[in-house]
Coordinates of C-alpha atoms (C1' of nucleotides) in Angstrom, one line a residue:
Chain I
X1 CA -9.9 -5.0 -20.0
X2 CA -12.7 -4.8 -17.9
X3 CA -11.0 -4.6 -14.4
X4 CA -12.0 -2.4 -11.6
X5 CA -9.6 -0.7 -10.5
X6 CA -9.8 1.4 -7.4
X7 CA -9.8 5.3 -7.8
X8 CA -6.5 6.9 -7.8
X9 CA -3.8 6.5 -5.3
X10 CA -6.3 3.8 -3.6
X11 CA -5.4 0.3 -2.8
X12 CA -7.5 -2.5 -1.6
X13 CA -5.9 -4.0 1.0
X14 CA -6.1 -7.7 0.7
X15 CA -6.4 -10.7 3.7
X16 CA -3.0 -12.2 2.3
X17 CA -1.5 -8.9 3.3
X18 CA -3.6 -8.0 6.5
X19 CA -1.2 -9.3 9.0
X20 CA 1.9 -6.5 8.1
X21 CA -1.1 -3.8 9.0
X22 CA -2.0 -5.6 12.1
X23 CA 1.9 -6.0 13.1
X24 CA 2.1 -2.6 12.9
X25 CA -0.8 -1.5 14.4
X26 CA -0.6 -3.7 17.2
X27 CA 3.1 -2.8 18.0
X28 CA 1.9 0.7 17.8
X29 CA -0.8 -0.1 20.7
X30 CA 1.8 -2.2 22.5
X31 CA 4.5 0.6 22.6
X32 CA 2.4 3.6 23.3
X33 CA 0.7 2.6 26.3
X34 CA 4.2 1.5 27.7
X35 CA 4.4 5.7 27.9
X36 CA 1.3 6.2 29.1
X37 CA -0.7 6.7 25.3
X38 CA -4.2 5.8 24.8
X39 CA -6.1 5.7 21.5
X40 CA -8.3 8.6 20.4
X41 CA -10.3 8.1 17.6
X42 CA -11.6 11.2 15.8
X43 CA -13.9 11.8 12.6
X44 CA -12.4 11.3 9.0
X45 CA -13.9 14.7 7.7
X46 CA -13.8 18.1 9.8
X47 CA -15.3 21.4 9.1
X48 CA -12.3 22.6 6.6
X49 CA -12.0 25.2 8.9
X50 CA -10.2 23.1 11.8
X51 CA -7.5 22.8 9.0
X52 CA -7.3 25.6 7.2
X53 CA -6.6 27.1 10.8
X54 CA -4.7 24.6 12.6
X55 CA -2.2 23.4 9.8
X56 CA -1.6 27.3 8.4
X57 CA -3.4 29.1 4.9
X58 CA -0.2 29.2 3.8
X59 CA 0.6 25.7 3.3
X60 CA 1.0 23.1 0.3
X61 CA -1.1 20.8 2.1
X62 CA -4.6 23.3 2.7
X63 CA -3.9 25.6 -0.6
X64 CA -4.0 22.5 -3.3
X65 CA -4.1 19.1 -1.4
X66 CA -7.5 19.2 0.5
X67 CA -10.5 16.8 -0.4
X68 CA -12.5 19.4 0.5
X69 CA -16.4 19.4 0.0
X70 CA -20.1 20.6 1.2
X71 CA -22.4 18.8 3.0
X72 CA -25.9 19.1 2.6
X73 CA -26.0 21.6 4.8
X74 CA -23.6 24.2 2.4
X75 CA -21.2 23.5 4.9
X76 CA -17.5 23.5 3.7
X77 CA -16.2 19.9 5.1
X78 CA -12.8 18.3 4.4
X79 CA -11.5 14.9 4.6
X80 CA -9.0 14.6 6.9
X81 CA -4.9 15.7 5.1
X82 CA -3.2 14.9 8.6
X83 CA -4.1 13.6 12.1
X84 CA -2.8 16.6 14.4
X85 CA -5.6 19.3 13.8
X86 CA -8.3 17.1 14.5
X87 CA -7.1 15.6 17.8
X88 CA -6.8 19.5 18.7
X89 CA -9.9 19.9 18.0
X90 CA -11.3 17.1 20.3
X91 CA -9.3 17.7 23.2
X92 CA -10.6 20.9 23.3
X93 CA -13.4 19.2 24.9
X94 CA -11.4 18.0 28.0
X95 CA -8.8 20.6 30.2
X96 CA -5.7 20.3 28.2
X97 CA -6.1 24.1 28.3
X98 CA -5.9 24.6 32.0
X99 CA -2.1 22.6 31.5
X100 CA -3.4 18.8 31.9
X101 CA -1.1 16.9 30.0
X102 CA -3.0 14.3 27.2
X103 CA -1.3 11.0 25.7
X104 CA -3.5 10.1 22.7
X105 CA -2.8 8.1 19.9
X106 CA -4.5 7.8 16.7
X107 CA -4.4 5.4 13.7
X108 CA -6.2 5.5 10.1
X109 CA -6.8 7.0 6.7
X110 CA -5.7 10.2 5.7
X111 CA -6.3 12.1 2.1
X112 CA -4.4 14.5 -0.1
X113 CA -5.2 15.0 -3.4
X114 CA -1.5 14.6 -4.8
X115 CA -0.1 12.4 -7.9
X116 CA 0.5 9.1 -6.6
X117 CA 3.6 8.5 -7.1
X118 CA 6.5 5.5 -4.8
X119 CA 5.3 5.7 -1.4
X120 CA 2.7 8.2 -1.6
X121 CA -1.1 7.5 -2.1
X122 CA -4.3 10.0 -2.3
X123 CA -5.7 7.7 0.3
X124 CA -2.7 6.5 3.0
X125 CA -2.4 5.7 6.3
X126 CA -1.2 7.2 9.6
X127 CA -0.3 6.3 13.3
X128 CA 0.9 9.2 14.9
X129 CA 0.6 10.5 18.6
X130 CA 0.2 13.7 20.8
X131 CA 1.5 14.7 24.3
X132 CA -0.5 17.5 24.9
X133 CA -0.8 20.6 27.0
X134 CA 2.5 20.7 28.7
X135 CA 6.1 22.4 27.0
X136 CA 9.6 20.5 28.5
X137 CA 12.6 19.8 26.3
X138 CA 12.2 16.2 28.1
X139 CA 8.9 15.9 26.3
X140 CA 10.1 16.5 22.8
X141 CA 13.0 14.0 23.4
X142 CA 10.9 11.6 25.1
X143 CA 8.5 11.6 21.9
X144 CA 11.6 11.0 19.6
X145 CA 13.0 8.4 21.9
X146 CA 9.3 6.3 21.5
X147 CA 9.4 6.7 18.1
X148 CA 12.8 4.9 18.2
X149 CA 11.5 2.2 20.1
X150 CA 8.3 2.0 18.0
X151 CA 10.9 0.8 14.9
X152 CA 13.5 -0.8 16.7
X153 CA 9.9 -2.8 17.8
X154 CA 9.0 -3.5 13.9
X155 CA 12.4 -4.2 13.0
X156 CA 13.3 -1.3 10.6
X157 CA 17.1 -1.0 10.8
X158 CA 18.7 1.9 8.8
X159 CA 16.5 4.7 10.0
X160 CA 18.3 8.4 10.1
X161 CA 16.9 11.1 12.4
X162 CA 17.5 14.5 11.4
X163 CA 16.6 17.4 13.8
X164 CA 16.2 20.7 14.1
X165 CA 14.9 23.7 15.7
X166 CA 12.1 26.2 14.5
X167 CA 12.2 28.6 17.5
X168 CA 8.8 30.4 18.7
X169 CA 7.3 32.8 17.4
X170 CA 9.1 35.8 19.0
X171 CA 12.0 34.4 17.4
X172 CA 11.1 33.7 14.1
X173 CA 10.1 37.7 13.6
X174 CA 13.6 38.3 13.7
X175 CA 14.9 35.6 11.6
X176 CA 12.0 35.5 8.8
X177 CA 13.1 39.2 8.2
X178 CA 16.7 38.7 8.1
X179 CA 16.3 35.7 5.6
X180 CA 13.6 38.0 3.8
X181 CA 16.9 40.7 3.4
X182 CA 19.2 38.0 2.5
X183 CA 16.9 36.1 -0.3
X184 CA 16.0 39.7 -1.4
X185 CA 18.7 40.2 -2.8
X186 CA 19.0 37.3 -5.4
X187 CA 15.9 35.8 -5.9
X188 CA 15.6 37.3 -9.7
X189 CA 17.6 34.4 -9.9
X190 CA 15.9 31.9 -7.6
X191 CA 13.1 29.4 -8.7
X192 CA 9.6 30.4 -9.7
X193 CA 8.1 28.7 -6.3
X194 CA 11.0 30.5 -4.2
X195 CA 9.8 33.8 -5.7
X196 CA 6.1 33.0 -4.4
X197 CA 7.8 31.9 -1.1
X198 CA 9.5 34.8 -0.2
X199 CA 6.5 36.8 0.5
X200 CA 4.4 34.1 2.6
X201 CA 6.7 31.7 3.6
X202 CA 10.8 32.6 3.9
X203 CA 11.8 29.8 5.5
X204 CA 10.4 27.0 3.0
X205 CA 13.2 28.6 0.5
X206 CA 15.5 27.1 3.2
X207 CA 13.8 23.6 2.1
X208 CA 14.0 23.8 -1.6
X209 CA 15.6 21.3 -3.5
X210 CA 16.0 23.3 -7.3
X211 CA 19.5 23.7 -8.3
X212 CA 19.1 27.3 -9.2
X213 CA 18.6 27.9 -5.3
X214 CA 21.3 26.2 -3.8
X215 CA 24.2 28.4 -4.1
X216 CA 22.0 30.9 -2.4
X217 CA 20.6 28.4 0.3
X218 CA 24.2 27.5 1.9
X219 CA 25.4 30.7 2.7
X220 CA 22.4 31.7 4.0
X221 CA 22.6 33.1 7.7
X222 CA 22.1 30.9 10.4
X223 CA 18.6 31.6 11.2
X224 CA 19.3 30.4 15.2
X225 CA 21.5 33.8 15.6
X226 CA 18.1 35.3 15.9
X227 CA 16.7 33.2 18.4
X228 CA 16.5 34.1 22.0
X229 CA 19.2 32.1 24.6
X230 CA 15.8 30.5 26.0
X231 CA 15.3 28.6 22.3
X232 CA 18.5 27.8 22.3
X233 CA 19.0 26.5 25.8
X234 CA 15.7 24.2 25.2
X235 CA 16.8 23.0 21.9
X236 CA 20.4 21.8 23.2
X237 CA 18.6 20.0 26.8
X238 CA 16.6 18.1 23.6
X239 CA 19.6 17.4 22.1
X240 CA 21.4 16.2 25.6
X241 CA 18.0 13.8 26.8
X242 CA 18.6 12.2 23.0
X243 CA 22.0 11.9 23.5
X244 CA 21.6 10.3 27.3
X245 CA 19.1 7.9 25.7
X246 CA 21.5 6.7 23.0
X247 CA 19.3 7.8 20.1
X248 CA 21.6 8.9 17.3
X249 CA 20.5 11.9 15.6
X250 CA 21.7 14.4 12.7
X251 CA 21.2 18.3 12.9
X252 CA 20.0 19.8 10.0
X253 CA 19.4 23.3 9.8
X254 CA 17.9 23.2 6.7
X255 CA 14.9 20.7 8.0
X256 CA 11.6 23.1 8.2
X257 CA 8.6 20.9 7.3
X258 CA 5.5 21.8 5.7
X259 CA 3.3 22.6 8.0
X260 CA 2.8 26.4 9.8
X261 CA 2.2 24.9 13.8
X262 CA 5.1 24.0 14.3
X263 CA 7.5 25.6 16.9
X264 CA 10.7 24.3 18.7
X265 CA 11.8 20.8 17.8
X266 CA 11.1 19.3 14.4
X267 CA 12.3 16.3 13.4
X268 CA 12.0 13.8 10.3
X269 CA 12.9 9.7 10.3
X270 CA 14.0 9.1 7.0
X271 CA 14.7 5.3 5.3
X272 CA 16.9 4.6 2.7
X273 CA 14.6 2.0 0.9
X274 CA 12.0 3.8 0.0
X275 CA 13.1 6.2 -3.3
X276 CA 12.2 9.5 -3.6
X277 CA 9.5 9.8 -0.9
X278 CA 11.6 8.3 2.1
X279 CA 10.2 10.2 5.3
X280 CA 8.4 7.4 7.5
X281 CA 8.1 9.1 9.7
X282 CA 7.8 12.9 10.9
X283 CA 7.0 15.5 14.0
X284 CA 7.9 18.0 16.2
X285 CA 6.3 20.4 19.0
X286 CA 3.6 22.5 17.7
X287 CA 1.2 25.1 18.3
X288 CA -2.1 24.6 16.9
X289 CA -4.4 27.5 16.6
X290 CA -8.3 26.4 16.0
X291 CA -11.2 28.4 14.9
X292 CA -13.0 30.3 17.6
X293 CA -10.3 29.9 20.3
X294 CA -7.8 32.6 21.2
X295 CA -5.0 30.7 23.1
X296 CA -3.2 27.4 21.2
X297 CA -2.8 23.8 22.1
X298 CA 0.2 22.9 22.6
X299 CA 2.3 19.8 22.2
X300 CA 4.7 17.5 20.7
X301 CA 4.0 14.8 18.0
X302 CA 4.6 13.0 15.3
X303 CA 3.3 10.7 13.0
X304 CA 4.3 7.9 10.6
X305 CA 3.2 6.5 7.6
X306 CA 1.8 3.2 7.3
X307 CA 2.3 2.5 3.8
X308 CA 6.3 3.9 4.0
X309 CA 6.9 1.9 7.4
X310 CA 5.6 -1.7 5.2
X311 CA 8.0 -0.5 2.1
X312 CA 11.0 -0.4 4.6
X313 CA 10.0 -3.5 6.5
X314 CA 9.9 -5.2 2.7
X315 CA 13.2 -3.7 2.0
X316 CA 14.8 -5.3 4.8
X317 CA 13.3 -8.4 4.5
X318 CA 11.4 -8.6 7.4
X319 CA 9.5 -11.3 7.7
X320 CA 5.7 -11.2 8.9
X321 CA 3.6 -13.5 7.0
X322 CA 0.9 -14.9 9.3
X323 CA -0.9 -17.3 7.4
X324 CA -4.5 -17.2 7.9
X325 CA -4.9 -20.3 10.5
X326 CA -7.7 -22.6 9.7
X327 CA -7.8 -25.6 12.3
X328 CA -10.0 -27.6 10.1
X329 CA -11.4 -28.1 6.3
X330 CA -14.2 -30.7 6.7
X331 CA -14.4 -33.2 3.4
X332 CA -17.7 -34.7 3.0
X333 CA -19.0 -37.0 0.4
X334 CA -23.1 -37.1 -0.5
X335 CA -25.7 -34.8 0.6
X336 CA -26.3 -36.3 3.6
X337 CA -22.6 -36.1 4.6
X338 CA -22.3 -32.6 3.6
X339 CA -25.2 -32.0 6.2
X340 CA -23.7 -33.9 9.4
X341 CA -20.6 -31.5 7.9
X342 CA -22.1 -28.3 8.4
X343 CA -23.9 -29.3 11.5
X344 CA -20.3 -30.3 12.9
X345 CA -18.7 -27.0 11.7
X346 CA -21.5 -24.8 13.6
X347 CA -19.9 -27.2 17.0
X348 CA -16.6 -26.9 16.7
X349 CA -16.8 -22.9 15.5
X350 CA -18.1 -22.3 19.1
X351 CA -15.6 -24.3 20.4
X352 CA -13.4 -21.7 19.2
X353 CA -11.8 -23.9 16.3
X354 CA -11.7 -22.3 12.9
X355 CA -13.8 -24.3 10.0
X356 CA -14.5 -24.7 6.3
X357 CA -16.8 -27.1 5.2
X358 CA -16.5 -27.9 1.7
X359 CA -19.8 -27.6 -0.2
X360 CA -19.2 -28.7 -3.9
X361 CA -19.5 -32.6 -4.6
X362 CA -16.0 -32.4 -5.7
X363 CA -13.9 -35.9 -5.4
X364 CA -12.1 -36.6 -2.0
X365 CA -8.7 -36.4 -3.9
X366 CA -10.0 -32.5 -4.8
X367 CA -11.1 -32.0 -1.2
X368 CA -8.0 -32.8 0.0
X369 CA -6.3 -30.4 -2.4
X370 CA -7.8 -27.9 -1.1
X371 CA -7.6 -28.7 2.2
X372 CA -4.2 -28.4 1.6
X373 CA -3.8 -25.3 -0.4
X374 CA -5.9 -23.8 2.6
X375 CA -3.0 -24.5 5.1
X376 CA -5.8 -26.4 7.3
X377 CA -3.8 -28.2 10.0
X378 CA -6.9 -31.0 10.2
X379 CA -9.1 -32.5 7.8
X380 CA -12.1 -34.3 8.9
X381 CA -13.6 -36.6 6.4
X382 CA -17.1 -37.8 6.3
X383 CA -17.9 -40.2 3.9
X384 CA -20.8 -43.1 3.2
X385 CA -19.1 -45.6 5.9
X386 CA -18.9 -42.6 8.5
X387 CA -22.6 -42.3 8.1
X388 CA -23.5 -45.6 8.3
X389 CA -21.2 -46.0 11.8
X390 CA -22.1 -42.5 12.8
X391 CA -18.5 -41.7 13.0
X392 CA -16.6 -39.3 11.3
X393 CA -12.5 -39.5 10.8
X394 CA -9.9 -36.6 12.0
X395 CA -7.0 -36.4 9.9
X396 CA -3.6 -34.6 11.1
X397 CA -2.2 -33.2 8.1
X398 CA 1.4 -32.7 9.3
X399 CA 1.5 -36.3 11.1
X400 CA -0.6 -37.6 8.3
X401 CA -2.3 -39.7 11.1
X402 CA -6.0 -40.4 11.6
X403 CA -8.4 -41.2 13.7
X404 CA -12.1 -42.1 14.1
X405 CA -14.4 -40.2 16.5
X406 CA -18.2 -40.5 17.4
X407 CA -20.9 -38.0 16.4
X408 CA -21.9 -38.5 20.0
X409 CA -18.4 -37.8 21.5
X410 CA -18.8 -35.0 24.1
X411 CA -17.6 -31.5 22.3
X412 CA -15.0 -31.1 25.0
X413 CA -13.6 -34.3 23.9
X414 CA -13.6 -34.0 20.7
X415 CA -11.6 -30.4 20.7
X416 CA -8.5 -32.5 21.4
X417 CA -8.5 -34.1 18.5
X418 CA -7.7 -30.6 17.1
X419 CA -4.8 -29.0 19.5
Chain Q
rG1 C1' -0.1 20.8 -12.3
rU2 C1' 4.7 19.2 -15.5
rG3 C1' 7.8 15.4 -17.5
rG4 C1' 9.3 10.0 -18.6
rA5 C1' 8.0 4.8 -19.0
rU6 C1' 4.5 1.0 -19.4
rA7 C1' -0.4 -1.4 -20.9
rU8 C1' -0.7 -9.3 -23.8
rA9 C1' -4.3 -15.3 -19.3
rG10 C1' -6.1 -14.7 -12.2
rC11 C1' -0.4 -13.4 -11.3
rU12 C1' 4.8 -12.5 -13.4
rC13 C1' 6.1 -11.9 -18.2
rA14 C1' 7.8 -13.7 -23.7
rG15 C1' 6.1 -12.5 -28.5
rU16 C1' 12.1 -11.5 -33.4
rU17 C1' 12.3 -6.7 -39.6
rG18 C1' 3.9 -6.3 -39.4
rG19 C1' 2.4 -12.6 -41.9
rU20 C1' -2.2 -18.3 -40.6
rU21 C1' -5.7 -21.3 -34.9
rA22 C1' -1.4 -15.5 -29.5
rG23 C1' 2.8 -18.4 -25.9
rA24 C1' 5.6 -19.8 -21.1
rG25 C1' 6.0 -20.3 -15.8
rC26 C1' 3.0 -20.0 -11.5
rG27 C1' -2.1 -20.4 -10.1
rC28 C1' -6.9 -22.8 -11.2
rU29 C1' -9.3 -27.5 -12.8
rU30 C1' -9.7 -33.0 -14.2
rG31 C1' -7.4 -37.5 -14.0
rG32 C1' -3.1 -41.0 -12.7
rU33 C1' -7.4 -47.9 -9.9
rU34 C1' -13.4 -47.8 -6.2
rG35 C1' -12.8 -42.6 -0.5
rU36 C1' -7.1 -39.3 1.3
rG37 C1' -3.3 -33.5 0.5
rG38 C1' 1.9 -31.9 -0.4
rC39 C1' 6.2 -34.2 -4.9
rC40 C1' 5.8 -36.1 -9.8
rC41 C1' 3.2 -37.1 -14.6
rA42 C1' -0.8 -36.4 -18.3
rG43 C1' -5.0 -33.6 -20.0
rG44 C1' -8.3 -29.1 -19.6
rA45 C1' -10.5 -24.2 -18.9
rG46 C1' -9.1 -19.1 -19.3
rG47 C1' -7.2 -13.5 -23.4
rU48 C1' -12.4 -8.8 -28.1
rC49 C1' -3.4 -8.3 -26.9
rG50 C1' -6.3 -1.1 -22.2
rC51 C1' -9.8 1.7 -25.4
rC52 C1' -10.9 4.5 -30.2
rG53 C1' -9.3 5.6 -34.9
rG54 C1' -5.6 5.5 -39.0
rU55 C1' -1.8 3.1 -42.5
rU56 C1' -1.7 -1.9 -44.9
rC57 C1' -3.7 -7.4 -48.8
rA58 C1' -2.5 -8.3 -43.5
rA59 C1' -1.6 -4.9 -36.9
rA60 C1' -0.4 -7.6 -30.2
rU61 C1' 3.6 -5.5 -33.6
rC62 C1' 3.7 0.8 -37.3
rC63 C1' 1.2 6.0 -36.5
rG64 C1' -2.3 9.4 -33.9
rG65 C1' -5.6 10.1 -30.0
rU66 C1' -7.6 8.6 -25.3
rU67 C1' -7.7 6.2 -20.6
rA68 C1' -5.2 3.8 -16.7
rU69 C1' -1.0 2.5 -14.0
rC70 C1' 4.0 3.2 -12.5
rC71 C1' 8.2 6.5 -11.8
rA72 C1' 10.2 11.4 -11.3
rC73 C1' 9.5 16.9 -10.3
rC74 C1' 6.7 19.1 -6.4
rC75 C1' 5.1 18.1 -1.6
rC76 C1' 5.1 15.2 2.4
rA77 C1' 3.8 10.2 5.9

RNA sequence: GUGGAUAUAGCUCAGUUGGUUAGAGCGCUUGGUUGUGGCCCAGGAGGUCGCCGGUUCAAAUCCGGUUAUCCACCCCA
């Protein structure tokens, strides 16, 4: 069959199903500025550079997810895998480095080239947000604590938080070589990815989720033994703020996340209706590191996913089905009625009242249907009599009442008729 | 990249061990007294059964290939 369909792990995103994405970008808006967040838009593509650098070389994401192409330039470009590296890269242009703190948010597309699978697209769609340029336990804990309010806002029950800590990099020297001894020793037997993960990237064994690895991965050593009593005094005043703010939270030790910036807290919201991709959310404090700069942006984030936060909103039923709201569906009957009907629509539009004129010489009794099927609260009929009396009749279809106005009514008047 | 499942009307799906003009519900459309919606009733339109090839007297049905989608691995939002 001849349909289009769009390119994998697309979706068109049809007006029926608008008003879920405008609930949750507008409750997005609405909570963040209550802590002091304002929207920062960046570019979709970035010089593959910004991520290769600021995400980490090492990661799944920059070695096989990037949409990555050149411009006509020979430049290498990419489209955008996460929101975090770009908003580094723009804030460079203000004084975050000199220790002002930035409260951005940003909402839109991001792209990794993955197989689509429940709850994860090629194309999908984030909101996340930034507090920038300052490092305070009451910062990370703040961020997780708005991120709780942002779902309590949109109704998504069920929610756990698991949290963790990733230390700094003095600490992870220590404890990368430590799990480097300890894996060392059995990974003939571990997993083919483990194997590959032992030389650039120790602690993602801690994440893997083969069989084979288990046995190996729980009596691992605890990798916060090597951290310093700093680390470990920050990571248990986040803990305390979380627990003074009521937010329930899980530790999990074995919660390390994909990408290379991050330091300190991490955190992930997973939902139990989502199947096997169930993070909707996911952040932590980070340390960015950008081409052609020698010191890192700092900060704590996170950043949820559109498409994940609808699938848990369907799961619990909530409801959000805006209709589109048409005030009026004008019937008209003959040419010269159909005229006077468009000429009324153009009035009434500026008077802020939402129109559709029919414009097929369908019978009155079709009119109406679809008057109806529109959900239009008024229906104003013009028909041969109307003409002749230069009148034209307002029907409330809830009421089922009504009533004849005048062509030459005064507009202001005649919006009444519609409240 | 690897595995599994699915592919029939705009949508959700039936279609028996291959057998005449391929079905239902919803939606759409026309009408049910001249110009009034929802409920109800009666009609109607709409499908090269994903695509290509094979087996057969005969294929939506069996076989092979191909493409797409979904799900899982993986990874993450």
């Amino acid at each position: 069959m001849a349909k289009s369909t769009p390119p994998p792990g697309t979706a068109d995103i049809f007006p029926e199903e608008i008003s879920r994405w405008y609930n949750l970008e507008d409750t997005a808006r609405k909570v963040f500025s209550l802590y002091g967040f304002g929207e920062l838009r960046t570019p979709i593509f970035e010089y593959t550079e910004v991520f290769k650098r600021g995400l980490g070389d090492a990661t799944e994401v920059v070695q096989k997810e990037m949409y990555t192409f050149e411009d006509r330039g020979g430049r290498s470009m990419t489209l955008r895998p996460e929101g975090t590296a770009s908003v580094m890269r723009a804030l460079l242009n203000t004084d975050v480095l000199n220790g002002n703190e930035k409260r951005v948010y940003y909402i839109g597309p991001m792209f990794r080239g993955e197989r689509p699978a429940a709850g994860r697209r090629r194309q999908f769609h984030q909101i996340g947000v930034e507090n920038v340029g300052r490092v305070a336990p009451e910062l990370d804990a703040e961020n997780i604590a708005m991120l709780m309010h942002y779902l309590e806002e949109l109704k998504i029950t069920g929610a756990e938080l698991l949290i963790n800590t990733r230390g700094v990099e003095k600490d992870r020297i220590p404890a990368a070589k430590m799990l480097k001894e300890y894996f060392g020793a059995s990974i003939d037997t571990m997993c083919d990815d483990c194997k590959v993960r032992l030389e650039n990237n120790v602690w993602r064994i801690l994440d893997c989720k083969q069989t084979a690895c288990q046995e190996f991965i729980e009596s691992a050593p605890d990798v916060v033994e090597c951290f310093t009593e700093e680390t470990k005094e920050y990571f248990k005043r986040v803990c305390e703020i979380l627990d003074s703010l009521g937010v329930k939270y899980t530790v999990d030790k074995r919660l390390v996340r994909g990408l290379d910036y991050y330091v300190h807290t991490v955190f992930e919201l997973t939902h139990p209706g989502l199947g096997a991709q169930n993070a909707i959310a996911g952040g932590g404090r980070y340390e960015v590191h950008l081409p052609q700069q020698k010191k890192p942006l700092i900060g704590v984030g996170f950043a949820a996913g559109l498409e994940r936060l609808i699938m848990a909103q369907e799961a619990l039923r909530v409801i959000n089905d805006e209709r589109l709201a048409l005030d009026c569906y004008i019937v008209s009957m003959g040419d010269a009625a159909r005229a006077k009907a468009l000429e009324l629509s153009g009035k009434l539009r500026k008077a802020n009242i939402a129109v559709i004129a029919e414009v097929e010489s369908k019978s009155m009794k079709a009119q109406m249907r679809s008057a109806n099927r529109l959900n239009a609260k008024h229906v104003v009929i013009i028909g041969e009599s109307e003409l002749e009396d230069n009148v034209f009749v307002v029907k409330n279809m809830s009421e089922g009442t009504q009533e004849t106005i005048s062509f030459d009514t005064d507009i202001n008047e005649i919006t009444k008729y519609f409240a």
